[in-house]
Amino acid sequence: MKTLSIIVPCYEEEDALPLFYPAVKKVLDTMKDIKPEFWFVNDGSSDNTLAEMKKLHKANPDEAHYISFSRNFGKESALYAGLQASTGDYVVVMDADLQDPPKFLPEMVKYLESGKYDCVGTRRVDRKGEAKIKSFFSNAFYGFINHISKTQIVSGARDFRMMTRQMVNAVLSMKEYSRFSKGIFSWVGFKTKYLDYHNVERVAGKSDWSTLQLFKYAFSGIADFSQAPLNIAVWLGGVSSILSIIGLIVVLVRHIINPASAVFGWASTISIILLIGGLQLLCIGIIGRYIGKIFLQVKNRPIYIVKEKA
Ligand code: UDP
Ligand code: MG
């Protein structure tokens, strides 16, 4: 008999939770040699998510557990808290909105039991119901990060994945403050099997990812797993230095040959000053983002704070 921990990060999921639990239970009931253990993590929801969790816990005290944060810390922190609390031989991470189809659970367990894989992940093969522009940027992001980072990130991979205890312990050993799970799961290595599936709509509630947030998330992920933007800054600086030296030589030579031409070129001078100034600010900005990450890391703050747990 193996224990399966199911980790569910929840933010404003009062409508989805009552649908999620029975849907997953229905699948678990068909899995005879698996003992489930649920860890619902309330990520500082302002609705009745915690009350719904308490209801589930009261009805199934040995099986449904919850952790409630003191405020919203983000999904990545909720995942970390759930992984830390889990005790199962296998651990699966699922969204509360049933966008991660529970019907995959038996197949995932089968792959892990076979001993050939340490992790079974899922990958969306289409992006139905998503704006074209969003898909475009998302593809560009995966192309870029896989090009510049040694940590490969599978396009369309969801956080929905089942891992062995050994891999969970590896993930837990990464205590970094800025947590980009897609990168962390890939960084720890191990053998991962990907199952493909078609996009499913949320059962209830709404996703509150704005385009701006997705951009921030993308940049943050890149900065967490690559130093390429710093190299870009170095290259920009190097190229513009070389160009200015060439420009200087041209100006000097022209001045020696024909001193009268000196006043020519005010517009080009101003544009070049603006360009160089812009590049400098860009590079300082990139460096600043990394320093910001270092700043947060060295303060060594906890990744989450628990208010209630049962
Ligand atoms: N979530 C969370 N904290 C947050 C935002 C989201 O724990 O600050 C949870 C949310 O309840 C859900 C999962 O993370 O179970 C995925 O969120 P969502 O469905 O909004 O994202 P999407 O599926 O659009 O990627
Ligand atoms: Mg969702």
mmCIF file of C-alpha atoms and ligand atoms in Angstrom:
data_model
loop_
_atom_site.group_PDB
_atom_site.id
_atom_site.type_symbol
_atom_site.label_atom_id
_atom_site.label_comp_id
_atom_site.label_asym_id
_atom_site.label_seq_id
_atom_site.Cartn_x
_atom_site.Cartn_y
_atom_site.Cartn_z
ATOM 1 C CA MET A 1 0.000 0.000 0.000
ATOM 2 C CA LYS A 2 1.550 3.276 -1.148
ATOM 3 C CA THR A 3 0.512 6.691 0.105
ATOM 4 C CA LEU A 4 -0.253 9.392 -2.446
ATOM 5 C CA SER A 5 -0.120 13.012 -1.271
ATOM 6 C CA ILE A 6 -2.257 15.407 -3.283
ATOM 7 C CA ILE A 7 -1.207 19.033 -2.971
ATOM 8 C CA VAL A 8 -3.735 21.674 -3.923
ATOM 9 C CA PRO A 9 -2.789 25.364 -3.808
ATOM 10 C CA CYS A 10 -5.977 27.396 -3.449
ATOM 11 C CA TYR A 11 -6.586 31.072 -3.894
ATOM 12 C CA GLU A 12 -10.204 32.240 -3.964
ATOM 13 C CA GLU A 13 -11.454 28.747 -4.783
ATOM 14 C CA GLU A 14 -14.638 28.570 -2.662
ATOM 15 C CA ASP A 15 -16.675 27.545 -5.722
ATOM 16 C CA ALA A 16 -14.169 25.094 -7.156
ATOM 17 C CA LEU A 17 -13.204 23.188 -3.984
ATOM 18 C CA PRO A 18 -16.576 21.483 -3.389
ATOM 19 C CA LEU A 19 -16.413 20.226 -6.992
ATOM 20 C CA PHE A 20 -12.726 19.312 -6.891
ATOM 21 C CA TYR A 21 -12.767 16.940 -3.918
ATOM 22 C CA PRO A 22 -15.520 14.562 -5.126
ATOM 23 C CA ALA A 23 -14.113 14.571 -8.660
ATOM 24 C CA VAL A 24 -10.690 13.452 -7.427
ATOM 25 C CA LYS A 25 -12.179 11.015 -4.906
ATOM 26 C CA LYS A 26 -14.110 9.316 -7.693
ATOM 27 C CA VAL A 27 -10.865 8.516 -9.481
ATOM 28 C CA LEU A 28 -9.028 7.568 -6.260
ATOM 29 C CA ASP A 29 -11.738 5.067 -5.374
ATOM 30 C CA THR A 30 -10.787 3.076 -8.455
ATOM 31 C CA MET A 31 -7.178 2.905 -7.287
ATOM 32 C CA LYS A 32 -7.173 0.022 -4.854
ATOM 33 C CA ASP A 33 -3.603 -0.043 -3.527
ATOM 34 C CA ILE A 34 -3.256 3.701 -2.995
ATOM 35 C CA LYS A 35 -3.958 5.522 0.246
ATOM 36 C CA PRO A 36 -4.590 9.220 -0.460
ATOM 37 C CA GLU A 37 -3.639 12.196 1.675
ATOM 38 C CA PHE A 38 -4.846 15.666 0.671
ATOM 39 C CA TRP A 39 -3.020 18.866 1.514
ATOM 40 C CA PHE A 40 -5.078 21.926 0.684
ATOM 41 C CA VAL A 41 -3.089 25.129 0.984
ATOM 42 C CA ASN A 42 -5.131 28.289 1.454
ATOM 43 C CA ASP A 43 -2.992 31.031 -0.009
ATOM 44 C CA GLY A 44 -4.544 33.964 1.850
ATOM 45 C CA SER A 45 -7.921 33.840 0.112
ATOM 46 C CA SER A 46 -10.407 36.532 1.087
ATOM 47 C CA ASP A 47 -13.453 34.381 0.273
ATOM 48 C CA ASN A 48 -14.712 31.222 1.995
ATOM 49 C CA THR A 49 -11.968 28.931 0.735
ATOM 50 C CA LEU A 50 -10.714 28.197 4.252
ATOM 51 C CA ALA A 51 -14.228 27.398 5.474
ATOM 52 C CA GLU A 52 -14.615 24.922 2.587
ATOM 53 C CA MET A 53 -11.309 23.306 3.551
ATOM 54 C CA LYS A 54 -12.393 23.015 7.165
ATOM 55 C CA LYS A 55 -15.607 21.342 6.029
ATOM 56 C CA LEU A 56 -13.619 18.775 4.037
ATOM 57 C CA HIS A 57 -11.274 18.201 6.980
ATOM 58 C CA LYS A 58 -14.138 17.727 9.406
ATOM 59 C CA ALA A 59 -15.768 15.139 7.155
ATOM 60 C CA ASN A 60 -12.479 13.288 6.503
ATOM 61 C CA PRO A 61 -10.099 14.119 9.362
ATOM 62 C CA ASP A 62 -7.465 11.484 8.457
ATOM 63 C CA GLU A 63 -7.441 12.216 4.784
ATOM 64 C CA ALA A 64 -8.066 15.896 4.065
ATOM 65 C CA HIS A 65 -5.626 18.313 5.682
ATOM 66 C CA TYR A 66 -5.202 22.003 5.240
ATOM 67 C CA ILE A 67 -2.622 24.707 5.742
ATOM 68 C CA SER A 68 -3.740 28.303 5.824
ATOM 69 C CA PHE A 69 -1.309 31.169 5.183
ATOM 70 C CA SER A 70 -1.335 34.454 7.050
ATOM 71 C CA ARG A 71 -1.665 36.261 3.685
ATOM 72 C CA ASN A 72 -1.305 35.646 -0.054
ATOM 73 C CA PHE A 73 2.219 34.380 -0.743
ATOM 74 C CA GLY A 74 1.658 33.119 -4.292
ATOM 75 C CA LYS A 75 1.157 29.708 -5.818
ATOM 76 C CA GLU A 76 4.849 28.816 -5.716
ATOM 77 C CA SER A 77 4.960 29.302 -1.948
ATOM 78 C CA ALA A 78 1.757 27.308 -1.547
ATOM 79 C CA LEU A 79 3.310 24.447 -3.513
ATOM 80 C CA TYR A 80 6.397 24.531 -1.318
ATOM 81 C CA ALA A 81 4.310 24.444 1.866
ATOM 82 C CA GLY A 82 2.315 21.491 0.531
ATOM 83 C CA LEU A 83 5.441 19.585 -0.462
ATOM 84 C CA GLN A 84 6.933 20.176 2.977
ATOM 85 C CA ALA A 85 3.814 18.907 4.733
ATOM 86 C CA SER A 86 3.322 15.867 2.494
ATOM 87 C CA THR A 87 4.326 12.425 3.733
ATOM 88 C CA GLY A 88 3.357 10.237 0.762
ATOM 89 C CA ASP A 89 5.588 7.918 -1.254
ATOM 90 C CA TYR A 90 4.214 9.672 -4.301
ATOM 91 C CA VAL A 91 3.238 13.312 -4.414
ATOM 92 C CA VAL A 92 1.022 14.982 -6.995
ATOM 93 C CA VAL A 93 0.429 18.700 -7.432
ATOM 94 C CA MET A 94 -2.994 19.740 -8.738
ATOM 95 C CA ASP A 95 -4.865 22.998 -9.330
ATOM 96 C CA ALA A 96 -8.157 23.333 -7.497
ATOM 97 C CA ASP A 97 -10.054 24.389 -10.622
ATOM 98 C CA LEU A 98 -10.030 20.883 -12.228
ATOM 99 C CA GLN A 99 -7.936 22.162 -15.134
ATOM 100 C CA ASP A 100 -5.649 19.286 -14.216
ATOM 101 C CA PRO A 101 -7.781 16.241 -15.104
ATOM 102 C CA PRO A 102 -7.837 13.723 -12.218
ATOM 103 C CA LYS A 103 -8.391 10.904 -14.725
ATOM 104 C CA PHE A 104 -4.599 10.901 -15.273
ATOM 105 C CA LEU A 105 -3.820 9.837 -11.690
ATOM 106 C CA PRO A 106 -3.964 6.031 -12.222
ATOM 107 C CA GLU A 107 -1.768 6.290 -15.311
ATOM 108 C CA MET A 108 0.721 8.501 -13.461
ATOM 109 C CA VAL A 109 0.982 6.032 -10.596
ATOM 110 C CA LYS A 110 1.502 3.221 -13.097
ATOM 111 C CA TYR A 111 4.468 4.997 -14.674
ATOM 112 C CA LEU A 112 6.079 5.613 -11.271
ATOM 113 C CA GLU A 113 5.421 2.037 -10.127
ATOM 114 C CA SER A 114 7.182 0.739 -13.228
ATOM 115 C CA GLY A 115 10.361 2.235 -11.746
ATOM 116 C CA LYS A 116 11.351 3.696 -15.117
ATOM 117 C CA TYR A 117 10.369 7.248 -14.226
ATOM 118 C CA ASP A 118 10.758 9.491 -11.177
ATOM 119 C CA CYS A 119 8.191 11.997 -12.322
ATOM 120 C CA VAL A 120 5.150 12.122 -14.577
ATOM 121 C CA GLY A 121 4.292 15.572 -15.866
ATOM 122 C CA THR A 122 1.545 16.865 -18.118
ATOM 123 C CA ARG A 123 1.743 19.013 -21.198
ATOM 124 C CA ARG A 124 -0.968 20.944 -22.951
ATOM 125 C CA VAL A 125 -0.931 20.228 -26.665
ATOM 126 C CA ASP A 126 -3.291 23.022 -27.665
ATOM 127 C CA ARG A 127 -4.150 26.428 -26.355
ATOM 128 C CA LYS A 128 -7.840 26.474 -27.174
ATOM 129 C CA GLY A 129 -9.703 29.375 -25.616
ATOM 130 C CA GLU A 130 -6.559 31.436 -25.235
ATOM 131 C CA ALA A 131 -5.854 34.712 -27.018
ATOM 132 C CA LYS A 132 -3.542 34.335 -30.058
ATOM 133 C CA ILE A 133 -1.227 37.039 -28.774
ATOM 134 C CA LYS A 134 -0.883 35.267 -25.416
ATOM 135 C CA SER A 135 0.086 32.008 -27.138
ATOM 136 C CA PHE A 136 2.583 33.897 -29.272
ATOM 137 C CA PHE A 137 4.343 35.449 -26.292
ATOM 138 C CA SER A 138 4.233 32.234 -24.384
ATOM 139 C CA ASN A 139 5.925 30.370 -27.275
ATOM 140 C CA ALA A 140 8.483 33.152 -27.565
ATOM 141 C CA PHE A 141 9.212 32.834 -23.854
ATOM 142 C CA TYR A 142 9.867 29.085 -24.043
ATOM 143 C CA GLY A 143 12.010 29.529 -27.158
ATOM 144 C CA PHE A 144 14.061 32.236 -25.469
ATOM 145 C CA ILE A 145 14.588 30.608 -22.094
ATOM 146 C CA ASN A 146 15.517 27.238 -23.616
ATOM 147 C CA HIS A 147 17.978 28.985 -25.871
ATOM 148 C CA ILE A 148 19.760 30.886 -23.111
ATOM 149 C CA SER A 149 19.433 28.622 -20.088
ATOM 150 C CA LYS A 150 20.886 25.183 -19.412
ATOM 151 C CA THR A 151 17.694 24.354 -17.524
ATOM 152 C CA GLN A 152 15.292 23.180 -20.222
ATOM 153 C CA ILE A 153 11.632 24.004 -19.792
ATOM 154 C CA VAL A 154 9.063 22.034 -21.746
ATOM 155 C CA SER A 155 6.638 24.231 -23.675
ATOM 156 C CA GLY A 156 3.069 23.932 -22.415
ATOM 157 C CA ALA A 157 4.124 21.892 -19.351
ATOM 158 C CA ARG A 158 1.770 22.414 -16.429
ATOM 159 C CA ASP A 159 2.610 22.233 -12.753
ATOM 160 C CA PHE A 160 0.343 19.151 -12.646
ATOM 161 C CA ARG A 161 2.852 16.383 -11.988
ATOM 162 C CA MET A 162 3.412 13.355 -9.818
ATOM 163 C CA MET A 163 6.796 12.762 -8.243
ATOM 164 C CA THR A 164 8.510 10.127 -6.155
ATOM 165 C CA ARG A 165 9.503 10.974 -2.586
ATOM 166 C CA GLN A 166 13.135 11.109 -3.692
ATOM 167 C CA MET A 167 12.417 13.842 -6.226
ATOM 168 C CA VAL A 168 10.203 15.763 -3.765
ATOM 169 C CA ASN A 169 13.089 15.808 -1.293
ATOM 170 C CA ALA A 170 15.347 17.189 -4.022
ATOM 171 C CA VAL A 171 12.822 19.938 -4.781
ATOM 172 C CA LEU A 172 12.543 20.729 -1.062
ATOM 173 C CA SER A 173 16.303 21.043 -0.810
ATOM 174 C CA MET A 174 16.068 24.088 -3.099
ATOM 175 C CA LYS A 175 15.213 26.714 -0.555
ATOM 176 C CA GLU A 176 15.454 29.751 -2.813
ATOM 177 C CA TYR A 177 13.109 32.628 -2.121
ATOM 178 C CA SER A 178 12.182 33.410 -5.711
ATOM 179 C CA ARG A 179 10.614 30.126 -6.761
ATOM 180 C CA PHE A 180 10.044 29.376 -10.423
ATOM 181 C CA SER A 181 8.632 25.858 -10.157
ATOM 182 C CA LYS A 182 8.866 24.996 -13.849
ATOM 183 C CA GLY A 183 12.599 25.663 -13.628
ATOM 184 C CA ILE A 184 13.053 23.958 -10.259
ATOM 185 C CA PHE A 185 11.343 20.731 -11.420
ATOM 186 C CA SER A 186 13.621 20.647 -14.426
ATOM 187 C CA TRP A 187 16.787 21.673 -12.556
ATOM 188 C CA VAL A 188 16.634 18.802 -10.053
ATOM 189 C CA GLY A 189 16.831 16.368 -12.959
ATOM 190 C CA PHE A 190 15.392 12.834 -12.671
ATOM 191 C CA LYS A 191 13.500 11.085 -15.422
ATOM 192 C CA THR A 192 10.225 12.673 -16.404
ATOM 193 C CA LYS A 193 7.478 11.210 -18.563
ATOM 194 C CA TYR A 194 5.123 13.731 -20.179
ATOM 195 C CA LEU A 195 1.475 12.974 -20.813
ATOM 196 C CA ASP A 196 -0.258 15.138 -23.423
ATOM 197 C CA TYR A 197 -3.741 16.469 -23.008
ATOM 198 C CA HIS A 198 -6.103 19.079 -24.389
ATOM 199 C CA ASN A 199 -6.749 22.274 -22.531
ATOM 200 C CA VAL A 200 -9.658 22.178 -20.072
ATOM 201 C CA GLU A 201 -11.568 25.245 -18.909
ATOM 202 C CA ARG A 202 -11.835 26.177 -15.242
ATOM 203 C CA VAL A 203 -14.888 24.652 -13.458
ATOM 204 C CA ALA A 204 -15.590 27.734 -11.342
ATOM 205 C CA GLY A 205 -14.062 31.010 -10.276
ATOM 206 C CA LYS A 206 -11.649 32.872 -12.522
ATOM 207 C CA SER A 207 -7.962 32.992 -13.224
ATOM 208 C CA ASP A 208 -6.522 36.341 -12.290
ATOM 209 C CA TRP A 209 -3.370 36.306 -14.402
ATOM 210 C CA SER A 210 -3.134 39.573 -16.272
ATOM 211 C CA THR A 211 -0.876 39.920 -19.284
ATOM 212 C CA LEU A 212 1.415 42.171 -17.284
ATOM 213 C CA GLN A 213 1.715 39.560 -14.519
ATOM 214 C CA LEU A 214 2.573 36.915 -17.104
ATOM 215 C CA PHE A 215 5.347 39.155 -18.429
ATOM 216 C CA LYS A 216 6.733 39.677 -14.935
ATOM 217 C CA TYR A 217 6.522 35.947 -14.279
ATOM 218 C CA ALA A 218 8.380 35.254 -17.529
ATOM 219 C CA PHE A 219 11.178 37.693 -16.761
ATOM 220 C CA SER A 220 11.454 36.455 -13.226
ATOM 221 C CA GLY A 221 11.737 32.881 -14.477
ATOM 222 C CA ILE A 222 14.450 33.852 -16.932
ATOM 223 C CA ALA A 223 16.400 35.708 -14.237
ATOM 224 C CA ASP A 224 16.049 32.760 -11.836
ATOM 225 C CA PHE A 225 17.546 30.249 -14.227
ATOM 226 C CA SER A 226 19.841 32.181 -16.525
ATOM 227 C CA GLN A 227 22.500 34.831 -16.416
ATOM 228 C CA ALA A 228 22.162 35.516 -20.125
ATOM 229 C CA PRO A 229 20.516 38.949 -19.654
ATOM 230 C CA LEU A 230 23.647 40.033 -17.782
ATOM 231 C CA ASN A 231 25.737 38.882 -20.729
ATOM 232 C CA ILE A 232 23.456 40.830 -23.059
ATOM 233 C CA ALA A 233 24.217 43.912 -20.979
ATOM 234 C CA VAL A 234 27.936 43.247 -21.293
ATOM 235 C CA TRP A 235 27.631 42.781 -25.062
ATOM 236 C CA LEU A 236 25.567 45.931 -25.519
ATOM 237 C CA GLY A 237 28.160 47.856 -23.540
ATOM 238 C CA GLY A 238 31.039 46.329 -25.492
ATOM 239 C CA VAL A 239 29.514 46.968 -28.921
ATOM 240 C CA SER A 240 28.568 50.554 -28.133
ATOM 241 C CA SER A 241 32.076 51.221 -26.754
ATOM 242 C CA ILE A 242 33.670 49.954 -29.953
ATOM 243 C CA LEU A 243 31.247 52.029 -32.047
ATOM 244 C CA SER A 244 32.082 55.163 -30.053
ATOM 245 C CA ILE A 245 35.823 54.628 -30.515
ATOM 246 C CA ILE A 246 35.299 54.324 -34.299
ATOM 247 C CA GLY A 247 33.112 57.451 -34.187
ATOM 248 C CA LEU A 248 35.776 59.334 -32.253
ATOM 249 C CA ILE A 249 38.456 58.430 -34.779
ATOM 250 C CA VAL A 250 36.198 59.543 -37.668
ATOM 251 C CA VAL A 251 35.505 62.884 -35.969
ATOM 252 C CA LEU A 252 39.187 63.505 -35.203
ATOM 253 C CA VAL A 253 40.346 62.627 -38.712
ATOM 254 C CA ARG A 254 37.638 64.806 -40.229
ATOM 255 C CA HIS A 255 38.595 67.676 -37.958
ATOM 256 C CA ILE A 256 42.256 67.447 -38.994
ATOM 257 C CA ILE A 257 41.425 67.255 -42.719
ATOM 258 C CA ASN A 258 38.731 69.946 -42.673
ATOM 259 C CA PRO A 259 38.369 71.997 -39.441
ATOM 260 C CA ALA A 260 35.308 73.832 -40.804
ATOM 261 C CA SER A 261 33.144 70.665 -40.712
ATOM 262 C CA ALA A 262 33.085 70.619 -36.893
ATOM 263 C CA VAL A 263 29.588 72.106 -36.417
ATOM 264 C CA PHE A 264 27.988 69.557 -38.686
ATOM 265 C CA GLY A 265 26.034 66.713 -37.057
ATOM 266 C CA TRP A 266 24.177 68.094 -34.055
ATOM 267 C CA ALA A 267 21.151 65.837 -34.642
ATOM 268 C CA SER A 268 23.243 62.680 -34.961
ATOM 269 C CA THR A 269 25.185 63.575 -31.796
ATOM 270 C CA ILE A 270 21.996 64.000 -29.784
ATOM 271 C CA SER A 271 20.530 60.725 -31.069
ATOM 272 C CA ILE A 272 23.686 58.859 -30.191
ATOM 273 C CA ILE A 273 23.756 60.376 -26.678
ATOM 274 C CA LEU A 274 20.131 59.373 -26.196
ATOM 275 C CA LEU A 275 20.781 55.881 -27.520
ATOM 276 C CA ILE A 276 23.784 55.305 -25.276
ATOM 277 C CA GLY A 277 21.905 56.753 -22.299
ATOM 278 C CA GLY A 278 19.008 54.397 -22.991
ATOM 279 C CA LEU A 279 21.258 51.375 -23.283
ATOM 280 C CA GLN A 280 22.965 52.295 -20.026
ATOM 281 C CA LEU A 281 19.671 52.563 -18.187
ATOM 282 C CA LEU A 282 18.518 49.259 -19.680
ATOM 283 C CA CYS A 283 21.661 47.506 -18.514
ATOM 284 C CA ILE A 284 21.487 49.049 -15.061
ATOM 285 C CA GLY A 285 17.863 47.918 -14.933
ATOM 286 C CA ILE A 286 18.794 44.333 -15.810
ATOM 287 C CA ILE A 287 21.544 44.316 -13.199
ATOM 288 C CA GLY A 288 19.094 45.876 -10.744
ATOM 289 C CA ARG A 289 16.642 43.005 -11.213
ATOM 290 C CA TYR A 290 19.326 40.517 -10.270
ATOM 291 C CA ILE A 291 20.410 42.616 -7.289
ATOM 292 C CA GLY A 292 16.769 42.741 -6.202
ATOM 293 C CA LYS A 293 16.660 38.950 -6.261
ATOM 294 C CA ILE A 294 19.902 38.750 -4.287
ATOM 295 C CA PHE A 295 18.487 41.286 -1.808
ATOM 296 C CA LEU A 296 15.387 39.170 -1.202
ATOM 297 C CA GLN A 297 17.450 36.010 -0.916
ATOM 298 C CA VAL A 298 20.009 37.323 1.581
ATOM 299 C CA LYS A 299 17.300 38.647 3.851
ATOM 300 C CA ASN A 300 16.460 34.976 4.197
ATOM 301 C CA ARG A 301 12.793 35.539 4.900
ATOM 302 C CA PRO A 302 10.518 32.527 5.187
ATOM 303 C CA ILE A 303 8.853 31.431 1.938
ATOM 304 C CA TYR A 304 5.439 31.421 3.664
ATOM 305 C CA ILE A 305 3.887 31.950 7.087
ATOM 306 C CA VAL A 306 1.286 29.537 8.418
ATOM 307 C CA LYS A 307 -1.649 30.777 10.426
ATOM 308 C CA GLU A 308 -3.565 27.523 10.811
ATOM 309 C CA LYS A 309 -2.868 23.901 10.032
ATOM 310 C CA ALA A 310 -4.776 20.678 10.553
HETATM 311 N N1 UDP B 1 -3.208 30.026 -6.769
HETATM 312 C C1 UDP B 1 -2.584 30.199 -5.525
HETATM 313 N N2 UDP B 1 -2.114 31.446 -5.187
HETATM 314 C C2 UDP B 1 -2.223 32.528 -6.025
HETATM 315 C C3 UDP B 1 -2.832 32.322 -7.290
HETATM 316 C C4 UDP B 1 -3.295 31.053 -7.627
HETATM 317 O O1 UDP B 1 -2.456 29.261 -4.743
HETATM 318 O O2 UDP B 1 -1.785 33.616 -5.645
HETATM 319 C C5 UDP B 1 -3.727 28.674 -7.128
HETATM 320 C C6 UDP B 1 -5.155 28.646 -7.652
HETATM 321 O O3 UDP B 1 -6.085 28.548 -6.605
HETATM 322 C C7 UDP B 1 -5.171 27.419 -8.530
HETATM 323 C C8 UDP B 1 -3.741 27.377 -9.072
HETATM 324 O O4 UDP B 1 -2.945 28.169 -8.194
HETATM 325 O O5 UDP B 1 -5.431 26.225 -7.806
HETATM 326 C C9 UDP B 1 -3.643 27.883 -10.499
HETATM 327 O O6 UDP B 1 -4.185 29.183 -10.570
HETATM 328 P P1 UDP B 1 -5.031 29.690 -11.808
HETATM 329 O O7 UDP B 1 -6.084 28.688 -12.164
HETATM 330 O O8 UDP B 1 -5.477 31.067 -11.466
HETATM 331 O O9 UDP B 1 -3.918 29.751 -12.934
HETATM 332 P P2 UDP B 1 -3.959 29.138 -14.422
HETATM 333 O O10 UDP B 1 -4.643 27.805 -14.353
HETATM 334 O O11 UDP B 1 -4.701 30.133 -15.224
HETATM 335 O O12 UDP B 1 -2.519 29.015 -14.772
HETATM 336 MG MG MG B 2 -6.353 27.267 -13.558
#
